[in-house]
XYZ file of C-alpha atoms in Angstrom:
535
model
C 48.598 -86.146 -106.897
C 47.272 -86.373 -103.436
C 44.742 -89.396 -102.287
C 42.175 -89.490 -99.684
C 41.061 -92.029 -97.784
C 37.262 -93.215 -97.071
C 37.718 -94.176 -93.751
C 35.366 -97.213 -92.571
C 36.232 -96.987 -88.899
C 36.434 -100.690 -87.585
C 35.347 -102.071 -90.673
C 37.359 -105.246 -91.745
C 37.435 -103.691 -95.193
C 39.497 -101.187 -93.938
C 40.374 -98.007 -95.944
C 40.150 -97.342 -99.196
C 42.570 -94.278 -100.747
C 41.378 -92.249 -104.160
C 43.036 -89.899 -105.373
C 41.368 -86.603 -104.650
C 40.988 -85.230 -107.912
C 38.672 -88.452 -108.539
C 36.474 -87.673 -105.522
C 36.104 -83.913 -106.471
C 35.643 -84.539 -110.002
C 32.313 -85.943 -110.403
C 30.954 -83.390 -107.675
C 32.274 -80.843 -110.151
C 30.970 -82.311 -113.056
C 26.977 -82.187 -111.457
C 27.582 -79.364 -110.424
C 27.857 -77.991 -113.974
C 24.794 -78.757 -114.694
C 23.885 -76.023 -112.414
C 26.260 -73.160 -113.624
C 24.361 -73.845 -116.684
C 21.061 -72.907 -115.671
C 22.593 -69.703 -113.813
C 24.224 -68.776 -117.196
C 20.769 -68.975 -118.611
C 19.768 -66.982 -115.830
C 22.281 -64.307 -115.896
C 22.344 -64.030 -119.219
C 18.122 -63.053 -118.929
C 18.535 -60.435 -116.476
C 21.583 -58.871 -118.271
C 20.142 -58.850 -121.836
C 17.444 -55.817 -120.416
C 20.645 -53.585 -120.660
C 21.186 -54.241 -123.940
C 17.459 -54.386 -125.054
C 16.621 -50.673 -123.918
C 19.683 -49.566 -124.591
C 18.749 -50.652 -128.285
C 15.232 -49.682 -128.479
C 14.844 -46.875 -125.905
C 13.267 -43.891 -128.656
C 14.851 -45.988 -131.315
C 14.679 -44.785 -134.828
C 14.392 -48.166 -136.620
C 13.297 -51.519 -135.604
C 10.791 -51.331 -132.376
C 11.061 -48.306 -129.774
C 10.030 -47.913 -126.406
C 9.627 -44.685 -124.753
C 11.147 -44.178 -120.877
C 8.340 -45.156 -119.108
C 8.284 -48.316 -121.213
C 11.621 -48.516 -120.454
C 11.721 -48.432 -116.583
C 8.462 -51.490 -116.901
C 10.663 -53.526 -119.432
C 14.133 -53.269 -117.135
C 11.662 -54.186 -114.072
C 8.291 -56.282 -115.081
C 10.208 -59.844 -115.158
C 11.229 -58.893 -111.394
C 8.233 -58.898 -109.875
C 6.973 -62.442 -111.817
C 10.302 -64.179 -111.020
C 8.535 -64.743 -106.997
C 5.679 -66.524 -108.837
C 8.672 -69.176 -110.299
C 10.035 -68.891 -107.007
C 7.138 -69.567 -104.585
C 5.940 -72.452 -107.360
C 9.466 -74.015 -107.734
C 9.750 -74.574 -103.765
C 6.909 -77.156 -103.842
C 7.651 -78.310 -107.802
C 11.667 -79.441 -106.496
C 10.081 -81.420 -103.663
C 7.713 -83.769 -105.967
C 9.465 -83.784 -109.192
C 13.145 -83.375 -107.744
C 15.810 -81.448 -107.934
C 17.224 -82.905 -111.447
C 14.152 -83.183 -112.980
C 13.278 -79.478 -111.894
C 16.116 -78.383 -112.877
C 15.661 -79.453 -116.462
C 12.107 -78.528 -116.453
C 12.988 -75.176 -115.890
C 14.683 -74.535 -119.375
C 11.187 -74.450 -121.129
C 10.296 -70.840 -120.070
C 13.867 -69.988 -121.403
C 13.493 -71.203 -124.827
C 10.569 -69.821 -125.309
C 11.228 -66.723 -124.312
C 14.559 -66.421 -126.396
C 12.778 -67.090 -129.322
C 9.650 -64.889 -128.499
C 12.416 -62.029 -128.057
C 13.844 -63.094 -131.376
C 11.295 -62.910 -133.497
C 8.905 -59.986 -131.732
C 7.007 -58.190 -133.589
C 5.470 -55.508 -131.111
C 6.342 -54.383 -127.778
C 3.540 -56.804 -126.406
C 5.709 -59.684 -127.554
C 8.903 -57.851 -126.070
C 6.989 -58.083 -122.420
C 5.608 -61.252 -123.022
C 8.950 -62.472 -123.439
C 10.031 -60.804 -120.856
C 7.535 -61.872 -117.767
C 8.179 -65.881 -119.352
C 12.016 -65.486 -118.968
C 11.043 -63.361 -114.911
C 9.132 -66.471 -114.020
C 11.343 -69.182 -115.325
C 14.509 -67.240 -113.721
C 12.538 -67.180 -110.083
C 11.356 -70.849 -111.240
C 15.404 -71.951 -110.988
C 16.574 -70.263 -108.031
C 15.433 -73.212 -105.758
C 16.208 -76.321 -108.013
C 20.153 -74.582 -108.581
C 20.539 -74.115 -104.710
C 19.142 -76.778 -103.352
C 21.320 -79.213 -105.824
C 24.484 -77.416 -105.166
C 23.911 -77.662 -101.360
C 23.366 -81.759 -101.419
C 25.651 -82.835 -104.028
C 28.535 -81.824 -102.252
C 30.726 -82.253 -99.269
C 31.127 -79.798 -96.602
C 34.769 -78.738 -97.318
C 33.905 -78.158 -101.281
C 30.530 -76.800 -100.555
C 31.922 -73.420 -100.019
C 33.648 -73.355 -103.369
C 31.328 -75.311 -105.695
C 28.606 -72.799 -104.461
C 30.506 -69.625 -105.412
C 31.629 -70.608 -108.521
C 28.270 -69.849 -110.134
C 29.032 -66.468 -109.136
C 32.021 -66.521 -111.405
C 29.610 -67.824 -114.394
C 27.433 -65.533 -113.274
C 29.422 -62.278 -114.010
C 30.979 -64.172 -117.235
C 27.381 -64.391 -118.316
C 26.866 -60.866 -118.013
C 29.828 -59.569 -119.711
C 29.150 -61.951 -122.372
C 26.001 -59.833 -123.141
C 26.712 -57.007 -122.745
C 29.632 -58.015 -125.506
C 26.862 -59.338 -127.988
C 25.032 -56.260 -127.367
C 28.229 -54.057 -128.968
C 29.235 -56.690 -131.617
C 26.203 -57.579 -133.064
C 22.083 -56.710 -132.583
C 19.458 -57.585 -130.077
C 17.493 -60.122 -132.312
C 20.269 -61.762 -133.219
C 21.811 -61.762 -129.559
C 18.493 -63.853 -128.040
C 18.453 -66.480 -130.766
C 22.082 -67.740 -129.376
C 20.936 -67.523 -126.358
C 17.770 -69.762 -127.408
C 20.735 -72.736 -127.716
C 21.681 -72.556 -124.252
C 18.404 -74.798 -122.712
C 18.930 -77.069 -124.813
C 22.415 -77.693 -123.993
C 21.244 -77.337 -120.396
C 19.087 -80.290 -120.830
C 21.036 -82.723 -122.665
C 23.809 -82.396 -120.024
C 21.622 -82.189 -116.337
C 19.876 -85.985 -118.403
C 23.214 -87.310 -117.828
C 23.335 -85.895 -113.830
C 22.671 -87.933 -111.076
C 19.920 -86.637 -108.806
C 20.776 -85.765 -104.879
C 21.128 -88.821 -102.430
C 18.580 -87.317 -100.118
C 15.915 -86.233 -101.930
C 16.044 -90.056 -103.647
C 15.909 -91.272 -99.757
C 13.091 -88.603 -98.830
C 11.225 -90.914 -101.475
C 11.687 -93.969 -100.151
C 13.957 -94.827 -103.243
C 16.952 -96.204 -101.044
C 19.094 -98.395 -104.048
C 18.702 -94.971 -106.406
C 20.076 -92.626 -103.685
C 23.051 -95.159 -103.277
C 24.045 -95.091 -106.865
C 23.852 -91.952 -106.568
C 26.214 -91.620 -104.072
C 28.879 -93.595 -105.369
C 28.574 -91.888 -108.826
C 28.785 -88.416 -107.154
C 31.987 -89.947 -104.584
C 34.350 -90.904 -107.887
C 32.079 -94.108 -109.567
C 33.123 -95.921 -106.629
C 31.639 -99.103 -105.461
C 28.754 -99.186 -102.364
C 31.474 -100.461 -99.899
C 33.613 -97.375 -100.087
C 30.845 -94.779 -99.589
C 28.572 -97.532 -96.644
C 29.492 -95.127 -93.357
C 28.179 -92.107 -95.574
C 25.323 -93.723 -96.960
C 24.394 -94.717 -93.378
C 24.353 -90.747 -92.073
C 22.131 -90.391 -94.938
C 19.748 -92.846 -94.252
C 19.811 -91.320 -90.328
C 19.622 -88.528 -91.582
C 16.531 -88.829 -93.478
C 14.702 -91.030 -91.256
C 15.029 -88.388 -88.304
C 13.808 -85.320 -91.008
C 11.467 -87.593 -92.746
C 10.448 -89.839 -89.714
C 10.747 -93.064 -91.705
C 11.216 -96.391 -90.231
C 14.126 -97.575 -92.376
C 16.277 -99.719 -90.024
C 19.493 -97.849 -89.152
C 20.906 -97.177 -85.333
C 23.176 -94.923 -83.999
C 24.587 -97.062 -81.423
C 26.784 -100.182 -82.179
C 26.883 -101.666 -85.385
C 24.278 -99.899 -88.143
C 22.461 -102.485 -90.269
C 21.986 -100.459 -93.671
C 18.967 -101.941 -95.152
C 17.681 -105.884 -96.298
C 15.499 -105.385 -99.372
C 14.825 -107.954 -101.644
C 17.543 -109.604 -103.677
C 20.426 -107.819 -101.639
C 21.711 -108.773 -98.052
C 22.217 -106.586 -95.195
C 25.644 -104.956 -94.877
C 27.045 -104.116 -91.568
C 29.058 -101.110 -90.545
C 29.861 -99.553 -87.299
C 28.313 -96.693 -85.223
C 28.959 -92.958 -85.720
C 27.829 -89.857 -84.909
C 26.166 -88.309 -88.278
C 28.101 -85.288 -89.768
C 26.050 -83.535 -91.839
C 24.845 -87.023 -94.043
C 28.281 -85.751 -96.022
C 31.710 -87.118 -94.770
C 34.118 -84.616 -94.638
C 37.053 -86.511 -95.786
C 39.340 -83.582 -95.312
C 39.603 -84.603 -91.167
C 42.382 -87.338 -90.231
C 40.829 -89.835 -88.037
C 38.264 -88.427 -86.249
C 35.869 -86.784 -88.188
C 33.375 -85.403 -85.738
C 32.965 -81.958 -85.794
C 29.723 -81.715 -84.016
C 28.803 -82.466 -80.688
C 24.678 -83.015 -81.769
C 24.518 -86.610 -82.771
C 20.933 -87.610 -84.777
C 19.650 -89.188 -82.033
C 19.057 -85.633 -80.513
C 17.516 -84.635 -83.840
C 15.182 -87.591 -83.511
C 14.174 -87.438 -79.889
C 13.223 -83.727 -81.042
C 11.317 -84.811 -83.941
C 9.320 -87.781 -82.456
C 7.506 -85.227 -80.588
C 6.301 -83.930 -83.674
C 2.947 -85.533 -85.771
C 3.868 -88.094 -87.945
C 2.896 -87.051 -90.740
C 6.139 -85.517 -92.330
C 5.068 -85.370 -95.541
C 1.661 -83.342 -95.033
C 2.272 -80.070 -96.581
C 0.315 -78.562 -93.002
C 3.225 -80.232 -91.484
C 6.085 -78.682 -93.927
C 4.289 -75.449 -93.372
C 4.468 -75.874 -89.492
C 8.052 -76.038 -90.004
C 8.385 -72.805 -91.374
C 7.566 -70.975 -87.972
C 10.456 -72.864 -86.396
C 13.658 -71.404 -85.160
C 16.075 -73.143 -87.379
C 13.958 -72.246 -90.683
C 12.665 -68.430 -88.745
C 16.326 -67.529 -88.125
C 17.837 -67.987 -91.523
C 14.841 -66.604 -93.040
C 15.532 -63.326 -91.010
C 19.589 -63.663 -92.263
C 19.074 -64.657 -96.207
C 16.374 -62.022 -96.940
C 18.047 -59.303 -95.314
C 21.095 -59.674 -97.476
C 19.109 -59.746 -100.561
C 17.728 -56.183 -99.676
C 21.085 -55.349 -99.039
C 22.607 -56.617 -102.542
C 19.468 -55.246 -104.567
C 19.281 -51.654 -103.027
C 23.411 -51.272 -102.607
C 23.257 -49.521 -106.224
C 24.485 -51.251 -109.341
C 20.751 -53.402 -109.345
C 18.952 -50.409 -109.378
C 20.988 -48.752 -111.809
C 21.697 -51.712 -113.642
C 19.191 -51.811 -116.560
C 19.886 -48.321 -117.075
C 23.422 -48.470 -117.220
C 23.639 -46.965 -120.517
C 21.174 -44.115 -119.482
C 23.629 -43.493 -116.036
C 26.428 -43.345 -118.128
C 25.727 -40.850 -120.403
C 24.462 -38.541 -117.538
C 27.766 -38.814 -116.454
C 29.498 -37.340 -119.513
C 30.479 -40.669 -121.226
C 28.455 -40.018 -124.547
C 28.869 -42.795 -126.954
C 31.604 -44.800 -125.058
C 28.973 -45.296 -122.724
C 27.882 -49.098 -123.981
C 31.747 -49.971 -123.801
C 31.386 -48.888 -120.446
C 29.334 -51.411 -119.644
C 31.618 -54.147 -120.841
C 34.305 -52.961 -118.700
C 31.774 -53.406 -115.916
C 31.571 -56.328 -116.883
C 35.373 -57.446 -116.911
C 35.328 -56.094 -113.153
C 32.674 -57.889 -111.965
C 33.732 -61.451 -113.507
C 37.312 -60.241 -112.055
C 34.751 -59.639 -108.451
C 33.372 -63.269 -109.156
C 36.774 -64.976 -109.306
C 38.006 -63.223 -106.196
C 35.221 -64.830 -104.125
C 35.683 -67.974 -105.739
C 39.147 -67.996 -104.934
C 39.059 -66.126 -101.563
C 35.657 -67.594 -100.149
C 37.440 -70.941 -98.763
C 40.236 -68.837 -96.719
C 38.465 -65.638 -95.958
C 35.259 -66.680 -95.354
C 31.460 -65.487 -96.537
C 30.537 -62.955 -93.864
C 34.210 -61.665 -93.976
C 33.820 -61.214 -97.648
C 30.275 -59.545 -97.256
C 31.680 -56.573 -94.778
C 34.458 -55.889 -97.456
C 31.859 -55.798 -100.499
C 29.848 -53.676 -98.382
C 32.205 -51.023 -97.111
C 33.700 -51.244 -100.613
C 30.434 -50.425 -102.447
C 29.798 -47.879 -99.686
C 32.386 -46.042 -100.465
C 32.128 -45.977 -104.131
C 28.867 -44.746 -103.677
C 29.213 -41.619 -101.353
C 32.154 -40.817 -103.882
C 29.279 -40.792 -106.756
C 27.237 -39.105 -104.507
C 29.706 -36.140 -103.773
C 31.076 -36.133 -107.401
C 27.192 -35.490 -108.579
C 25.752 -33.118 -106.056
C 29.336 -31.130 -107.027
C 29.010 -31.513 -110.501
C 25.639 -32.622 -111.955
C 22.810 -31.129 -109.476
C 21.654 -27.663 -111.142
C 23.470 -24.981 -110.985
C 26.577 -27.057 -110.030
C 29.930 -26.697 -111.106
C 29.858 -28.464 -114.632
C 32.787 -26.777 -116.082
C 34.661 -29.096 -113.540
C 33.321 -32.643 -114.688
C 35.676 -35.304 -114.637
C 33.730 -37.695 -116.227
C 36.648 -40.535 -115.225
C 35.327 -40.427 -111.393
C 32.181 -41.840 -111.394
C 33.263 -44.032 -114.386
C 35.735 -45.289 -111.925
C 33.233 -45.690 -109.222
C 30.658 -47.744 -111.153
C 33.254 -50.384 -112.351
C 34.326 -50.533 -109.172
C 31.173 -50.497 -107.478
C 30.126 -53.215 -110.146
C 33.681 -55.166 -109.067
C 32.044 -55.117 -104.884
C 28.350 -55.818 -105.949
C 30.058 -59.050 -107.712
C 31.963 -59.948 -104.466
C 28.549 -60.285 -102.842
C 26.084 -60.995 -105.485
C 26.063 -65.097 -104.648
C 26.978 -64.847 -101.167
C 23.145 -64.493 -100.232
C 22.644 -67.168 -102.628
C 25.416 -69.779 -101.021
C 23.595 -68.942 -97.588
C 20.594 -69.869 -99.218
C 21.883 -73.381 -100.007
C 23.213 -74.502 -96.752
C 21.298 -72.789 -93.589
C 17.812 -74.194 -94.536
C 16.853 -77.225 -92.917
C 15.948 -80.067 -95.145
C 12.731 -80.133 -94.393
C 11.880 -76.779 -95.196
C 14.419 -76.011 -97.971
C 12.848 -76.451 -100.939
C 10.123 -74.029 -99.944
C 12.542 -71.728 -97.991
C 14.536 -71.425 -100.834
C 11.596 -70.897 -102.896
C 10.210 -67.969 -100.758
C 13.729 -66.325 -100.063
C 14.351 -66.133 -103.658
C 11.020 -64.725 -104.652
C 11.585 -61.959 -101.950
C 15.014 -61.349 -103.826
C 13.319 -60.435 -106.826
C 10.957 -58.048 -105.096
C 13.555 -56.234 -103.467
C 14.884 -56.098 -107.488
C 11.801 -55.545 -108.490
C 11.245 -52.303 -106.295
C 14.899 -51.390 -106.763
C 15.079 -51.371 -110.770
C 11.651 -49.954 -111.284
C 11.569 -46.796 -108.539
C 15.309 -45.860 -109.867
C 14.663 -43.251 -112.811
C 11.748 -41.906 -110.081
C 14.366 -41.270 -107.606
C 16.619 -39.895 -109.956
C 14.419 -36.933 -111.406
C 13.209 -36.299 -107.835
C 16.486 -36.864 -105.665
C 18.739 -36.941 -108.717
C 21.404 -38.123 -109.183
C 23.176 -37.645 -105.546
C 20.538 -38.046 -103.548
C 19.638 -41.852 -105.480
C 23.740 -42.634 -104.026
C 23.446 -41.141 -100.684
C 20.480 -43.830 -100.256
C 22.335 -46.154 -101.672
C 25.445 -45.505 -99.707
C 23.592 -45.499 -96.277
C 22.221 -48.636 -97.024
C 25.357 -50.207 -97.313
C 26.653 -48.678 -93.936
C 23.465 -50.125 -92.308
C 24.000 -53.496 -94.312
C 27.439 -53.202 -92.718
C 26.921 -53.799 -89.259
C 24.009 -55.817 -89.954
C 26.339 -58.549 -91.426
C 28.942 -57.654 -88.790
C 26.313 -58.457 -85.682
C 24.080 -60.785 -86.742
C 25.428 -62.975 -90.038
C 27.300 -66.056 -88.435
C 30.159 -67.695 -89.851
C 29.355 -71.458 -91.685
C 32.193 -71.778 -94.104
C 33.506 -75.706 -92.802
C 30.122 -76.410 -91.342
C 28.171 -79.466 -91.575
C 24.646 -78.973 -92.586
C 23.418 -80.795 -89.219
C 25.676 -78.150 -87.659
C 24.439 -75.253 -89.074
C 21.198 -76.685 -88.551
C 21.969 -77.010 -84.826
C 23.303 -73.921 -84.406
C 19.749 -72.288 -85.597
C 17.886 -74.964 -83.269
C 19.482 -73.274 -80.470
C-alpha cells in the first residue's frame, strides 16, 4: 500500500507518512453522506416516470389525464428554485451538516404523502414538497463535497454522485416494472432516515466551523476528515485555513504569512508554531513532492484586496455586494449556461415522458423495459466520468457528451421526419433506431449530467458560495422546469422531428460554447480557481 507524507516544512517534527488509503478514507466516508441525499434526490425526479406512466388514463387506482400529466412530470421543477434560493442563506447559518440533514424532512413527507394519496391533490402536493426539498439540497450537497476534500480527490469525490445518481434512477425505474407505485414511494420513505442517522455521525467542513469563529471544532474536524490524525500532522493545513478565512471573512485571528505562523492561544491550550507558506487552496495537496505551490497568488494578495472592502463581512448587503464581482459574475455566466445546455439537450425534456416517447416510436408494451435499459446506460455514462474525469478532464468530457448527444439527436430527428411525420414512410419503421438513439443519448446526457454540478462546487468563491450555489441551482430547475413542461407542446406542434432538431442545435451551440469559454480546473486549488476569475 502506498503512504503519503504530511510534510511540515522546517518543522522539528518533521514528516509524518500515512498510508494513503487512511487519508482518502474518511474523506470518502463524509462524503457518503452526500451521495445519500442525491440518491434521495434522484430517486424524486425519476419516480415521475413511473408515476404517469402508471396513472396516465389509468383504469384502476387514480388517473390523470395528459394535461395533468405534462403539470405532474413538471410542477416540482419550478418549486425546486424556492429550496434552492432558501437553502443558499439556510447552509450559511445552520451549516452545511446540519442543512444537509435538515433537508430530509420534505422527503419523508412527501414519500409517504405519495404513498398513501388519496386524490390527485395529494399526488401534487407530494409532488411540489419533494420539488422544494430537492432544490433545498442542491447547495448543502455541493458546497460539502467542495470543502471536505483535497484538490487532487475533489475531482473524483464530486463525480461520483453522478454514478449514484444514474444508479438511483435505474433503481426506479426497476421498482416501477417489479412492483406498483404506492408501494415503490413507501421504500423510498426509508431512505431520509438512513440519510440522517449517518450525516449525525459526519463531521461538518473546517471552514464553515472557522467562518464561525469556532476555531478548536474546525480543527477536529480536520484531523477526523485527514485519517483521525492528531493536530500536529494536519498544523501547516490548518494554518491556510485559518488565512484563508481571515482574508474571506476579515477576522483578526492571529496568523501571518511571513516567517513563522503562530496558530492561535485560546484558553487552556498554548500557541503552536509552524513555518510560513504560501496558502494553496486552505487544502494541502499532498499528491506534490516537496514543493507544493501551485499558485503564484499568495493570501496576502487576497487580503490587501479585501481590506479595501467594508468590514462588515458578514452583513448580508455585503455578501450581496459580492455577487456583482468578477470571480462570483464569471462563474455565474459558466455554471448556468451548462445547465441550459444539460436540461434542453433532450433526454430532460423527454424524460418524464419516456414511456409516452417510446411507444410513439413503435415499442408498444416493451416500452417501460425500455426505460430500464436507459437506465443501465446512463449508470454505465456515470461510471465513465467517474473513472475518466481525473485523466480526461471536465470540459474535455463535456464536448464529447455534447457532440455525442448531438448526434443521437439529429439521427432521431431524421429517423422521425422519415418515418413518423404524416404522410411519411411508416411501412419502413425500424423501431430499433431511435431505441438505439435514446439509450444512447441517455448514456451522453449521464456523461454530463454532474459536470455542471462539480463546477458548481469548486468555482464559487467562499464568500458567495452558499448563495451562488443556491441561485445556480434554482436556475437549473427552471431551465427543467421549462424543458419538461413545453415538451408534449412542441411535440404536437413541431412533432416529433422538429422537438430533436431543437434539441440537436442546441447541443452544437452548447458545443463551442464549452469549447471557447469553459476553462479547465481539474488539479486546481480553490484559491486558484478563485484567482483565475479575479483576473
Amino acid at each position: 500500500m502506498t503512504r503519503q507524507e504530511f510534510d511540515l516544512g522546517n518543522s522539528k517534527k518533521g514528516s509524518f507518512a500515512f498510508s494513503s488509503f487512511r487519508i482518502k478514507l474518511p474523506q470518502i466516508l463524509a462524503n457518503v453522506a452526500a451521495n445519500l441525499l442525491v440518491l434521495d434526490l434522484c430517486m424524486a425526479i425519476a419516480f415521475t416516470t413511473v408515476l404517469i406512466a402508471a396513472t396516465l388514463d389509468a383504469k384502476e387506482d387514480l388517473s390523470i389525464n395528459e394535461n395533468q400529466a405534462s403539470w405532474l412530470g413538471s410542477i416540482a421543477f419550478i418549486c425546486q428554485p424556492i429550496g434552492s434560493l432558501i437553502s443558499g442563506l439556510i447552509v450559511e447559518f445552520f451549516g452545511r451538516k446540519w442543512s444537509m440533514i435538515l433537508v430530509n424532512i420534505p422527503f419523508l413527507a412527501g414519500w409517504l404523502l405519495y404513498c398513501f394519496s388519496t386524490s390527485i391533490t395529494t399526488l401534487f402536493t407530494a409532488n411540489i414538497i419533494l420539488g422544494m426539498g430537492i432544490g433545498f439540497m442542491e447547495a448543502p450537497i455541493m458546497t460539502y463535497l467542495g470543502e471536505t476534500c483535497q484538490p487532487h480527490l475533489r475531482a473524483l469525490i464530486t463525480s461520483f454522485p453522478g454514478i449514484t445518481c444514474q444508479i438511483s434512477v435505474f433503481v426506479v425505474f426497476l421498482m416501477g416494472n417489479i412492483t406498483d407505485w404506492r408501494t415503490a414511494a413507501g421504500m423510498n420513505a426509508a431512505l431520509p432516515i438512513i440519510t440522517v442517522l449517518y450525516t449525525l455521525m459526519m463531521p461538518e467542513t473546517p471552514i464553515w466551523l472557522l467562518s464561525r469563529g469556532r476555531y478548536e471544532d474546525a480543527e477536529k474536524a480536520l484531523c477526523w476528515l485527514r485519517g483521525w490524525v492528531t493536530p500536529d500532522v494536519v498544523s501547516e493545513e490548518f494554518n491556510q485555513l485559518v488565512m484563508y478565512s481571515n482574508a474571506v471573512n476579515k477576522t483578526n485571528f492571529p496568523v501571518t504569512t511571513v516567517g513563522p505562523v503562530t496558530s492561535r492561544t485560546q484558553e487552556g491550550r498554548s500557541p503552536r508554531i509552524t513555518e510560513g507558506y504560501e496558502n494553496k487552496g486552505f487544502e494541502l495537496d499532498s499528491t506534490a513532492t516537496g514543493d507544493v505551490q501551485q499558485s503564484k497568488a499568495t493570501m496576502s494578495d487576497y487580503q490587501s484586496e479585501l481590506r479595501d472592502d467594508d468590514n462588515s463581512a458578514h452583513c448580508s448587503l455585503d455578501r450581496w455586494k459580492e455577487m456583482l464581482k468578477p470571480q462570483t459574475l464569471r462563474p455565474l455566466g459558466i455554471v448556468n449556461p451548462c445547465f441550459f445546455l444539460l436540461h434542453w439537450g433532450g433526454l430532460s425534456s423527454i424524460k418524464p415522458y419516456l414511456v409516452h416517447v417510446l411507444q410513439n416510436f413503435g415499442l408498444g408494451e416493451a416500452a417501460s423495459w425500455t426505460t430500464v435499459g436507459s437506465g443501465v446506460t446512463s449508470v454505465a455514462g456515470g461510471v465513465c466520468l467517474f473513472v475518466l474525469v481525473h485523466w480526461v478532464g471536465k470540459r474535455k468530457l463535456s464536448l464529447v457528451a455534447l457532440a455525442g448527444s448531438a448526434a443521437c439527436c439529429l439521427v432521431i430527428t431524421i429517423y422521425s421526419y422519415i418515418v413518423l411525420r404524416p404522410g411519411g414512410a411508416t411501412d419502413q419503421a425500424v423501431p430499433w433506431v431511435p431505441l438505439t438513439m435514446v439509450v444512447m443519448l441517455a448514456f451522453f446526457n449521464s456523461l454530463f449530467f454532474y459536470i455542471p454540478w462539480n463546477w458548481l462546487s469548486e468555482i464559487f468563491p467562499f464568500r458567495t458560495r452558499g448563495i451562488s450555489s443556491g441561485f445556480s441551482a434554482a436556475m437549473c430547475y427552471v431551465f427543467l422546469f421549462a424543458a419538461s413542461k413545453t415538451y408534449l407542446d412542441m411535440e404536437q406542434n413541431l412533432q416529433i422531428y422538429g422537438s430533436f432538431l431543437i434539441f440537436t442545435a442546441i447541443n452544437v451551440l452548447g458545443f463551442f460554447f464549452v469549447y471557447w469559454r469553459v476553462p479547465d480546473t481539474e488539479g486546481k486549488t480553490l484559491v486558484e480557481i478563485e484567482a483565475y476569475f479575479s483576473r
